mmCIF file of C-alpha atoms in Angstrom:
data_model
loop_
_atom_site.group_PDB
_atom_site.id
_atom_site.type_symbol
_atom_site.label_atom_id
_atom_site.label_comp_id
_atom_site.label_asym_id
_atom_site.label_seq_id
_atom_site.Cartn_x
_atom_site.Cartn_y
_atom_site.Cartn_z
ATOM 1 C CA MET A 1 0.000 0.000 0.000
ATOM 2 C CA PRO A 2 1.187 3.558 -0.592
ATOM 3 C CA GLN A 3 2.917 5.464 2.144
ATOM 4 C CA GLY A 4 0.937 8.242 3.761
ATOM 5 C CA PRO A 5 1.732 11.914 3.315
ATOM 6 C CA VAL A 6 5.115 13.221 4.401
ATOM 7 C CA LEU A 7 5.233 16.901 5.173
ATOM 8 C CA PRO A 8 7.168 19.043 2.717
ATOM 9 C CA PRO A 9 10.099 21.137 3.990
ATOM 10 C CA GLY A 10 8.894 24.298 5.675
ATOM 11 C CA PHE A 11 5.365 22.975 6.328
ATOM 12 C CA PHE A 12 5.348 24.519 9.805
ATOM 13 C CA ALA A 13 7.061 27.761 8.792
ATOM 14 C CA ASP A 14 3.773 29.612 9.253
ATOM 15 C CA THR A 15 3.862 28.923 12.989
ATOM 16 C CA GLU A 16 6.067 32.027 13.036
ATOM 17 C CA ILE A 17 3.185 34.289 12.022
ATOM 18 C CA PRO A 18 3.259 37.132 14.565
ATOM 19 C CA ASP A 19 0.831 36.601 17.417
ATOM 20 C CA GLY A 20 -1.759 39.281 18.000
ATOM 21 C CA GLY A 21 -2.124 42.283 15.721
ATOM 22 C CA ASP A 22 -4.490 41.637 12.860
ATOM 23 C CA HIS A 23 -3.301 38.103 12.036
ATOM 24 C CA LEU A 24 -5.954 35.434 12.528
ATOM 25 C CA ARG A 25 -4.406 32.009 13.205
ATOM 26 C CA LEU A 26 -6.944 29.377 12.155
ATOM 27 C CA HIS A 27 -4.460 26.887 10.699
ATOM 28 C CA LEU A 28 -2.927 25.147 13.730
ATOM 29 C CA ASN A 29 -5.991 24.126 15.793
ATOM 30 C CA GLU A 30 -4.865 26.317 18.664
ATOM 31 C CA ASN A 31 -7.081 27.118 21.639
ATOM 32 C CA PRO A 32 -8.172 30.793 21.425
ATOM 33 C CA TYR A 33 -9.393 30.805 25.034
ATOM 34 C CA GLY A 34 -5.968 30.442 26.600
ATOM 35 C CA PRO A 35 -4.802 28.215 29.493
ATOM 36 C CA PRO A 36 -6.440 27.651 32.890
ATOM 37 C CA PRO A 37 -6.072 30.303 35.604
ATOM 38 C CA GLY A 38 -2.672 30.544 37.231
ATOM 39 C CA THR A 39 -0.667 28.641 34.641
ATOM 40 C CA VAL A 40 1.056 31.726 33.240
ATOM 41 C CA ASP A 41 2.092 32.721 36.751
ATOM 42 C CA ALA A 42 3.312 29.175 37.419
ATOM 43 C CA VAL A 43 5.557 29.249 34.344
ATOM 44 C CA ARG A 44 6.884 32.686 35.268
ATOM 45 C CA GLU A 45 7.604 31.642 38.860
ATOM 46 C CA GLU A 46 9.373 28.473 37.773
ATOM 47 C CA SER A 47 11.537 30.407 35.333
ATOM 48 C CA GLU A 48 12.466 33.031 37.897
ATOM 49 C CA ARG A 49 13.383 30.501 40.584
ATOM 50 C CA HIS A 50 14.855 27.519 38.737
ATOM 51 C CA LEU A 51 15.826 28.385 35.171
ATOM 52 C CA ASN A 52 19.367 27.184 35.910
ATOM 53 C CA ARG A 53 18.218 23.815 37.327
ATOM 54 C CA TYR A 54 17.360 20.600 35.527
ATOM 55 C CA PRO A 55 13.776 19.363 35.886
ATOM 56 C CA ASP A 56 12.731 16.124 37.555
ATOM 57 C CA ALA A 57 13.706 13.572 34.899
ATOM 58 C CA ASP A 58 11.178 11.043 36.208
ATOM 59 C CA CYS A 59 8.348 13.614 36.380
ATOM 60 C CA ARG A 60 7.172 11.771 39.491
ATOM 61 C CA GLU A 61 4.754 14.374 40.876
ATOM 62 C CA LEU A 62 3.415 15.136 37.417
ATOM 63 C CA ARG A 63 2.764 11.473 36.596
ATOM 64 C CA GLU A 64 1.077 10.911 39.956
ATOM 65 C CA ARG A 65 -1.243 13.871 39.426
ATOM 66 C CA LEU A 66 -2.013 12.815 35.856
ATOM 67 C CA ALA A 67 -2.723 9.291 37.043
ATOM 68 C CA ALA A 68 -5.205 10.634 39.587
ATOM 69 C CA HIS A 69 -6.808 12.834 36.927
ATOM 70 C CA PHE A 70 -7.266 9.928 34.499
ATOM 71 C CA GLY A 71 -8.169 7.354 37.134
ATOM 72 C CA VAL A 72 -5.201 5.008 36.669
ATOM 73 C CA GLY A 73 -2.017 4.064 38.515
ATOM 74 C CA ALA A 74 1.127 6.175 38.158
ATOM 75 C CA ASP A 75 2.858 3.207 36.500
ATOM 76 C CA MET A 76 0.275 3.496 33.714
ATOM 77 C CA VAL A 77 1.357 7.007 32.643
ATOM 78 C CA ALA A 78 4.292 8.121 30.476
ATOM 79 C CA VAL A 79 4.938 11.774 29.610
ATOM 80 C CA GLY A 80 6.832 13.491 26.820
ATOM 81 C CA ASN A 81 7.632 16.702 24.995
ATOM 82 C CA GLY A 82 4.267 16.912 23.299
ATOM 83 C CA THR A 83 2.336 14.025 21.764
ATOM 84 C CA ASP A 84 4.769 14.161 18.847
ATOM 85 C CA GLU A 85 7.535 12.773 21.055
ATOM 86 C CA ILE A 86 5.208 10.133 22.487
ATOM 87 C CA VAL A 87 4.412 8.969 18.941
ATOM 88 C CA LEU A 88 8.098 8.830 18.026
ATOM 89 C CA VAL A 89 9.068 6.962 21.196
ATOM 90 C CA THR A 90 6.210 4.511 20.626
ATOM 91 C CA SER A 91 7.525 3.720 17.148
ATOM 92 C CA LEU A 92 11.052 3.356 18.486
ATOM 93 C CA THR A 93 9.734 0.950 21.108
ATOM 94 C CA PHE A 94 7.471 -1.355 19.126
ATOM 95 C CA LEU A 95 9.030 -1.219 15.651
ATOM 96 C CA ARG A 96 12.716 -1.691 16.471
ATOM 97 C CA GLU A 97 12.819 -5.387 15.610
ATOM 98 C CA PRO A 98 13.285 -6.419 11.945
ATOM 99 C CA GLY A 99 10.063 -7.422 10.253
ATOM 100 C CA THR A 100 7.776 -5.417 12.512
ATOM 101 C CA SER A 101 4.924 -3.582 10.829
ATOM 102 C CA VAL A 102 2.690 -0.575 11.459
ATOM 103 C CA VAL A 103 -0.655 0.474 10.012
ATOM 104 C CA THR A 104 -2.484 3.791 9.945
ATOM 105 C CA THR A 105 -4.751 5.757 7.628
ATOM 106 C CA ALA A 106 -3.553 7.341 4.419
ATOM 107 C CA THR A 107 -4.979 10.694 5.465
ATOM 108 C CA THR A 108 -4.184 11.805 8.984
ATOM 109 C CA PHE A 109 -1.500 13.366 11.181
ATOM 110 C CA PRO A 110 1.758 12.756 9.231
ATOM 111 C CA GLY A 111 3.778 12.185 12.396
ATOM 112 C CA TYR A 112 2.757 8.522 12.422
ATOM 113 C CA VAL A 113 4.357 7.844 9.047
ATOM 114 C CA MET A 114 7.368 10.007 9.805
ATOM 115 C CA SER A 115 8.043 8.331 13.158
ATOM 116 C CA ALA A 116 7.831 4.888 11.572
ATOM 117 C CA ALA A 117 10.215 5.990 8.834
ATOM 118 C CA SER A 118 12.733 6.970 11.519
ATOM 119 C CA VAL A 119 13.103 3.274 12.374
ATOM 120 C CA GLY A 120 13.088 2.124 8.769
ATOM 121 C CA ARG A 121 9.444 1.076 8.518
ATOM 122 C CA THR A 122 7.056 1.988 5.728
ATOM 123 C CA PRO A 123 3.546 1.890 7.209
ATOM 124 C CA LEU A 124 0.654 0.108 5.628
ATOM 125 C CA THR A 125 -1.802 2.907 4.934
ATOM 126 C CA VAL A 126 -5.494 2.418 4.277
ATOM 127 C CA PRO A 127 -7.817 4.990 2.699
ATOM 128 C CA LEU A 128 -10.525 6.651 4.752
ATOM 129 C CA ASP A 129 -14.081 5.392 4.631
ATOM 130 C CA GLY A 130 -15.367 8.640 3.163
ATOM 131 C CA THR A 131 -14.429 11.024 5.952
ATOM 132 C CA HIS A 132 -14.501 8.367 8.679
ATOM 133 C CA LEU A 133 -11.822 6.080 10.076
ATOM 134 C CA PRO A 134 -11.660 2.793 8.114
ATOM 135 C CA VAL A 135 -12.236 0.626 11.167
ATOM 136 C CA GLY A 136 -12.768 -2.593 9.228
ATOM 137 C CA ALA A 137 -9.549 -2.276 7.227
ATOM 138 C CA LEU A 138 -7.517 -1.302 10.299
ATOM 139 C CA ALA A 139 -8.938 -4.262 12.221
ATOM 140 C CA GLU A 140 -8.026 -6.643 9.398
ATOM 141 C CA HIS A 141 -4.386 -5.541 9.478
ATOM 142 C CA LEU A 142 -4.264 -5.802 13.261
ATOM 143 C CA GLU A 143 -5.703 -9.314 13.187
ATOM 144 C CA ALA A 144 -3.194 -10.225 10.487
ATOM 145 C CA GLY A 145 -0.375 -9.363 12.887
ATOM 146 C CA ALA A 146 0.469 -5.677 12.529
ATOM 147 C CA ASP A 147 2.658 -4.831 15.506
ATOM 148 C CA LEU A 148 1.422 -1.264 15.863
ATOM 149 C CA ALA A 149 -1.525 0.835 14.698
ATOM 150 C CA PHE A 150 -1.991 4.575 15.038
ATOM 151 C CA VAL A 151 -5.638 5.644 15.211
ATOM 152 C CA CYS A 152 -6.383 9.377 15.415
ATOM 153 C CA ASN A 153 -9.670 9.894 17.293
ATOM 154 C CA PRO A 154 -11.249 12.363 16.634
ATOM 155 C CA LEU A 155 -9.674 12.114 13.218
ATOM 156 C CA ASN A 156 -7.435 14.927 12.044
ATOM 157 C CA PRO A 157 -8.330 16.458 9.553
ATOM 158 C CA THR A 158 -11.994 15.419 9.220
ATOM 159 C CA GLY A 159 -13.181 15.604 12.841
ATOM 160 C CA ALA A 160 -14.847 12.157 12.700
ATOM 161 C CA LEU A 161 -15.253 10.290 15.997
ATOM 162 C CA LEU A 162 -15.242 6.583 16.864
ATOM 163 C CA ASP A 163 -18.147 5.050 18.767
ATOM 164 C CA ARG A 164 -17.878 2.427 21.497
ATOM 165 C CA ALA A 165 -18.377 -0.545 19.162
ATOM 166 C CA GLU A 166 -15.658 0.672 16.794
ATOM 167 C CA VAL A 167 -13.155 1.143 19.615
ATOM 168 C CA THR A 168 -13.963 -2.340 20.912
ATOM 169 C CA ARG A 169 -13.526 -3.843 17.445
ATOM 170 C CA LEU A 170 -10.043 -2.378 17.150
ATOM 171 C CA LEU A 171 -9.102 -3.508 20.658
ATOM 172 C CA ASP A 172 -10.311 -7.036 19.954
ATOM 173 C CA ALA A 173 -8.407 -7.170 16.661
ATOM 174 C CA ALA A 174 -5.170 -5.947 18.252
ATOM 175 C CA GLU A 175 -5.394 -8.472 21.059
ATOM 176 C CA ARG A 176 -6.093 -11.341 18.653
ATOM 177 C CA GLY A 177 -3.179 -10.308 16.438
ATOM 178 C CA GLY A 178 -0.781 -9.571 19.279
ATOM 179 C CA GLY A 179 -0.185 -5.933 18.337
ATOM 180 C CA VAL A 180 -0.668 -2.607 20.059
ATOM 181 C CA VAL A 181 -3.241 -0.046 18.979
ATOM 182 C CA VAL A 182 -2.493 3.576 19.853
ATOM 183 C CA PHE A 183 -5.531 5.829 20.130
ATOM 184 C CA ASP A 184 -4.245 9.364 19.596
ATOM 185 C CA GLU A 185 -6.864 11.449 21.364
ATOM 186 C CA ALA A 186 -5.323 14.889 21.056
ATOM 187 C CA TYR A 187 -8.775 16.348 20.312
ATOM 188 C CA ILE A 188 -11.026 14.157 22.473
ATOM 189 C CA ASP A 189 -11.509 16.902 25.079
ATOM 190 C CA PHE A 190 -13.601 18.823 22.547
ATOM 191 C CA ALA A 191 -15.898 15.809 22.113
ATOM 192 C CA GLY A 192 -16.329 15.383 25.861
ATOM 193 C CA PRO A 193 -15.964 12.614 28.445
ATOM 194 C CA ASP A 194 -18.914 10.621 27.080
ATOM 195 C CA HIS A 195 -16.648 9.557 24.208
ATOM 196 C CA GLU A 196 -13.640 8.353 26.219
ATOM 197 C CA PHE A 197 -14.211 4.707 25.293
ATOM 198 C CA ALA A 198 -10.545 3.867 24.773
ATOM 199 C CA LEU A 199 -9.478 5.311 28.121
ATOM 200 C CA ARG A 200 -12.242 3.402 29.922
ATOM 201 C CA ALA A 201 -11.115 0.217 28.199
ATOM 202 C CA VAL A 202 -7.537 0.727 29.385
ATOM 203 C CA ARG A 203 -8.804 1.265 32.936
ATOM 204 C CA GLU A 204 -10.599 -2.072 32.610
ATOM 205 C CA GLY A 205 -7.376 -3.830 31.603
ATOM 206 C CA ARG A 206 -7.456 -3.750 27.813
ATOM 207 C CA ARG A 207 -4.074 -3.751 26.052
ATOM 208 C CA ALA A 208 -3.773 -0.408 24.258
ATOM 209 C CA LEU A 209 -2.183 3.006 24.547
ATOM 210 C CA VAL A 210 -4.168 6.249 24.706
ATOM 211 C CA THR A 211 -2.309 9.504 24.063
ATOM 212 C CA ARG A 212 -3.445 12.915 25.228
ATOM 213 C CA THR A 213 -2.037 16.423 24.958
ATOM 214 C CA PHE A 214 -2.173 19.678 26.892
ATOM 215 C CA SER A 215 -1.635 21.663 23.679
ATOM 216 C CA LYS A 216 -5.243 21.749 22.495
ATOM 217 C CA ALA A 217 -8.205 22.161 24.840
ATOM 218 C CA TRP A 218 -5.948 22.910 27.823
ATOM 219 C CA GLY A 219 -4.374 25.821 25.909
ATOM 220 C CA LEU A 220 -0.733 24.980 26.712
ATOM 221 C CA ALA A 221 0.698 24.461 23.222
ATOM 222 C CA SER A 222 3.781 26.554 23.943
ATOM 223 C CA VAL A 223 5.143 24.433 26.805
ATOM 224 C CA ARG A 224 4.776 21.077 24.948
ATOM 225 C CA MET A 225 3.390 18.323 27.160
ATOM 226 C CA GLY A 226 1.893 15.056 25.987
ATOM 227 C CA LEU A 227 1.265 11.740 27.664
ATOM 228 C CA ALA A 228 0.340 8.122 27.117
ATOM 229 C CA VAL A 229 -1.922 6.016 29.326
ATOM 230 C CA GLY A 230 -1.795 2.246 29.089
ATOM 231 C CA PRO A 231 -1.075 -1.043 30.857
ATOM 232 C CA ALA A 232 1.965 -0.845 33.142
ATOM 233 C CA GLU A 233 3.852 -3.362 30.975
ATOM 234 C CA LEU A 234 3.494 -1.258 27.812
ATOM 235 C CA ILE A 235 4.201 1.998 29.619
ATOM 236 C CA ALA A 236 7.375 0.497 31.129
ATOM 237 C CA ARG A 237 8.620 -0.369 27.634
ATOM 238 C CA VAL A 238 7.833 3.108 26.300
ATOM 239 C CA SER A 239 9.458 4.744 29.333
ATOM 240 C CA ALA A 240 12.596 2.637 28.916
ATOM 241 C CA THR A 241 12.986 3.939 25.358
ATOM 242 C CA ALA A 242 12.293 7.503 26.471
ATOM 243 C CA GLY A 243 15.100 7.142 29.008
ATOM 244 C CA ALA A 244 17.482 8.048 26.196
ATOM 245 C CA LEU A 245 15.947 11.533 26.387
ATOM 246 C CA PRO A 246 16.441 12.617 30.001
ATOM 247 C CA PHE A 247 14.799 15.863 31.151
ATOM 248 C CA ASN A 248 12.504 15.789 28.109
ATOM 249 C CA VAL A 249 9.653 17.535 29.969
ATOM 250 C CA ASN A 250 11.015 20.868 31.164
ATOM 251 C CA ARG A 251 10.319 22.527 34.500
ATOM 252 C CA GLN A 252 7.955 25.104 33.057
ATOM 253 C CA ALA A 253 5.839 22.436 31.386
ATOM 254 C CA GLN A 254 5.651 20.344 34.539
ATOM 255 C CA ARG A 255 4.601 23.307 36.672
ATOM 256 C CA ALA A 256 2.084 24.564 34.098
ATOM 257 C CA VAL A 257 0.348 21.202 33.855
ATOM 258 C CA LEU A 258 0.287 20.722 37.624
ATOM 259 C CA ARG A 259 -1.387 24.115 37.975
ATOM 260 C CA ALA A 260 -3.758 23.437 35.078
ATOM 261 C CA LEU A 261 -4.962 20.200 36.660
ATOM 262 C CA GLU A 262 -6.259 22.259 39.595
ATOM 263 C CA HIS A 263 -8.885 23.675 37.209
ATOM 264 C CA PRO A 264 -10.682 20.799 35.456
ATOM 265 C CA GLU A 265 -13.642 23.139 34.939
ATOM 266 C CA HIS A 266 -11.512 24.897 32.317
ATOM 267 C CA LEU A 267 -12.183 22.057 29.885
ATOM 268 C CA GLU A 268 -15.938 22.522 30.137
ATOM 269 C CA ARG A 269 -15.642 26.262 29.465
ATOM 270 C CA VAL A 270 -13.465 25.624 26.424
ATOM 271 C CA ARG A 271 -15.709 22.815 25.190
ATOM 272 C CA ALA A 272 -18.823 24.977 25.455
ATOM 273 C CA GLY A 273 -17.199 27.957 23.739
ATOM 274 C CA ASN A 274 -15.870 25.744 20.975
ATOM 275 C CA ALA A 275 -19.268 24.131 20.422
ATOM 276 C CA ARG A 276 -20.987 27.516 20.058
ATOM 277 C CA ALA A 277 -18.362 28.828 17.654
ATOM 278 C CA ARG A 278 -18.343 25.581 15.652
ATOM 279 C CA GLU A 279 -22.104 25.768 15.221
ATOM 280 C CA LEU A 280 -21.790 29.371 14.061
ATOM 281 C CA LEU A 281 -19.023 28.403 11.641
ATOM 282 C CA GLY A 282 -21.262 25.729 10.148
ATOM 283 C CA LYS A 283 -24.025 28.264 9.590
ATOM 284 C CA GLU A 284 -21.631 30.730 7.964
ATOM 285 C CA LEU A 285 -20.243 28.031 5.655
ATOM 286 C CA ASP A 286 -23.791 26.974 4.724
ATOM 287 C CA ALA A 287 -24.636 30.575 3.886
ATOM 288 C CA LEU A 288 -21.577 30.700 1.611
ATOM 289 C CA GLY A 289 -22.557 27.441 -0.080
ATOM 290 C CA LEU A 290 -19.421 25.663 1.117
ATOM 291 C CA ALA A 291 -19.801 21.976 1.907
ATOM 292 C CA HIS A 292 -18.220 20.902 5.184
ATOM 293 C CA THR A 293 -17.855 17.780 7.288
ATOM 294 C CA PRO A 294 -19.500 17.398 10.719
ATOM 295 C CA SER A 295 -16.775 17.625 13.352
ATOM 296 C CA ALA A 296 -16.380 16.628 17.001
ATOM 297 C CA SER A 297 -13.228 18.700 17.326
ATOM 298 C CA ASN A 298 -12.008 22.307 17.194
ATOM 299 C CA PHE A 299 -11.621 22.335 13.421
ATOM 300 C CA VAL A 300 -13.863 21.827 10.408
ATOM 301 C CA MET A 301 -12.932 20.384 7.018
ATOM 302 C CA VAL A 302 -14.332 22.464 4.146
ATOM 303 C CA ASP A 303 -14.651 21.676 0.447
ATOM 304 C CA VAL A 304 -13.241 24.358 -1.860
ATOM 305 C CA PRO A 305 -15.507 25.341 -4.764
ATOM 306 C CA PRO A 306 -14.382 24.723 -8.369
ATOM 307 C CA PRO A 307 -11.685 24.655 -9.562
ATOM 308 C CA GLY A 308 -10.905 23.296 -6.101
ATOM 309 C CA ASP A 309 -7.501 24.868 -5.591
ATOM 310 C CA SER A 310 -7.316 24.859 -1.793
ATOM 311 C CA ALA A 311 -3.727 26.110 -1.698
ATOM 312 C CA ALA A 312 -4.631 29.134 -3.799
ATOM 313 C CA LEU A 313 -7.657 29.947 -1.659
ATOM 314 C CA ALA A 314 -5.615 29.652 1.550
ATOM 315 C CA ALA A 315 -2.923 31.865 0.043
ATOM 316 C CA ARG A 316 -5.443 34.547 -0.873
ATOM 317 C CA LEU A 317 -7.017 34.529 2.571
ATOM 318 C CA ALA A 318 -3.564 35.043 4.074
ATOM 319 C CA ALA A 319 -2.320 37.647 1.602
ATOM 320 C CA GLU A 320 -5.487 39.715 1.309
ATOM 321 C CA HIS A 321 -7.053 39.341 4.763
ATOM 322 C CA ARG A 322 -4.317 37.993 7.057
ATOM 323 C CA VAL A 323 -6.498 34.990 7.826
ATOM 324 C CA PHE A 324 -4.558 31.735 7.949
ATOM 325 C CA VAL A 325 -6.189 28.348 7.301
ATOM 326 C CA ARG A 326 -4.688 24.973 6.361
ATOM 327 C CA ALA A 327 -4.846 23.657 2.798
ATOM 328 C CA LEU A 328 -4.965 19.863 3.018
ATOM 329 C CA ASP A 329 -2.985 18.986 -0.096
ATOM 330 C CA ALA A 330 0.011 17.905 1.995
ATOM 331 C CA LEU A 331 -2.242 15.677 4.114
ATOM 332 C CA GLY A 332 -3.558 13.862 1.050
ATOM 333 C CA MET A 333 -6.862 15.705 0.636
ATOM 334 C CA PRO A 334 -6.495 18.279 -2.156
ATOM 335 C CA GLY A 335 -9.434 20.582 -2.717
ATOM 336 C CA ARG A 336 -10.158 20.928 0.982
ATOM 337 C CA LEU A 337 -9.305 23.273 3.822
ATOM 338 C CA ARG A 338 -9.054 22.564 7.531
ATOM 339 C CA ILE A 339 -10.233 25.595 9.467
ATOM 340 C CA SER A 340 -9.709 25.942 13.208
ATOM 341 C CA VAL A 341 -12.904 27.025 14.927
ATOM 342 C CA GLY A 342 -11.626 30.038 16.883
ATOM 343 C CA THR A 343 -13.947 32.297 18.859
ATOM 344 C CA GLU A 344 -17.340 33.470 17.632
ATOM 345 C CA ALA A 345 -15.831 36.864 16.752
ATOM 346 C CA GLU A 346 -13.057 35.148 14.806
ATOM 347 C CA VAL A 347 -15.621 33.040 12.956
ATOM 348 C CA GLY A 348 -17.286 36.267 11.860
ATOM 349 C CA ARG A 349 -14.023 37.659 10.542
ATOM 350 C CA LEU A 350 -13.238 34.415 8.714
ATOM 351 C CA ALA A 351 -16.669 34.395 7.087
ATOM 352 C CA ALA A 352 -16.227 37.963 5.880
ATOM 353 C CA ALA A 353 -12.823 37.124 4.419
ATOM 354 C CA LEU A 354 -14.147 34.025 2.668
ATOM 355 C CA ARG A 355 -17.073 35.998 1.272
ATOM 356 C CA ALA A 356 -14.750 38.655 -0.127
ATOM 357 C CA VAL A 357 -12.306 36.177 -1.690
ATOM 358 C CA LEU A 358 -15.002 33.998 -3.217
ATOM 359 C CA ALA A 359 -16.724 37.039 -4.699
ATOM 360 C CA ALA A 360 -13.555 38.390 -6.317
ATOM 361 C CA PRO A 361 -12.274 37.042 -9.648
ATOM 362 C CA ALA A 362 -9.565 34.406 -9.287
ATOM 363 C CA ALA A 363 -7.337 36.477 -11.555
ATOM 364 C CA THR A 364 -6.795 38.953 -8.722
ATOM 365 C CA ALA A 365 -4.865 36.317 -6.754
#
């Protein structure tokens, strides 16, 4: 099967767009509501007091607090420098032996393919089922003996969400085939706790890894903190690999997350604000005649009208209106945009920019 998308050089260059001013960042799925109360002060205090000191390499207090938050034992939690590092370390752990194999979808977060390539593996990639995860195809590969599977839930870039039966099917297939399924739930906080089927399964003893991040709904993208929850045996293997990267979670990140966990109500505020703005975005897109995919996350995938040049439309929005969205060509879905939801005010500005660009002749680009 073909390899999934690999990001072109400079793909993340637009993360350097100046913050504030009149730039509207709707291309990186950032949280416009900011972090929980006190986290900025916690980072500042940690920097002022201990910038010259190494952090706790074992992240003991952090892992204990995370374990309490997720309802598991501390030996069931591993932490890393963002979910990206967790994904890489997972590949290094379970794909190091010759002949090991990994499966994921052809259209999703490219880090899965790139991390597998770092250990010399070319993933089996299966096409989406429309805009949904191809659960049947993934299960077939797991039952056939794939050693590792990366499953993005909700799915980036479509926003599709797995139900309980689909999660169970993947867990059953992985256990029959002897592999490990990794549920990357970077965006699950926007869907809400009623959809945490994979995490509940791990609590009940199922053999899987669930990754989470503090970069999205928690609003802590700058400090980089991700984690994996899973059976103690799997977490021990992942942690042993990560031992080659001592001090990977810096002091500021550890303090920020510890402070953030004191305010679990923050997630509900963010979830509610995101839901209102996402509903408004859907209405604005409908009014513009732009087809879009239902989403459980903080982004919406939008079809670009003929001739379907998503890169050109994104470029015009940036150049003419300083509104930044993500063209999905590099993620294997040409003709579509992924638009971060933003606040309700930001949705209004986006809609105005789209209306102006779509009304103007393409020759003005």
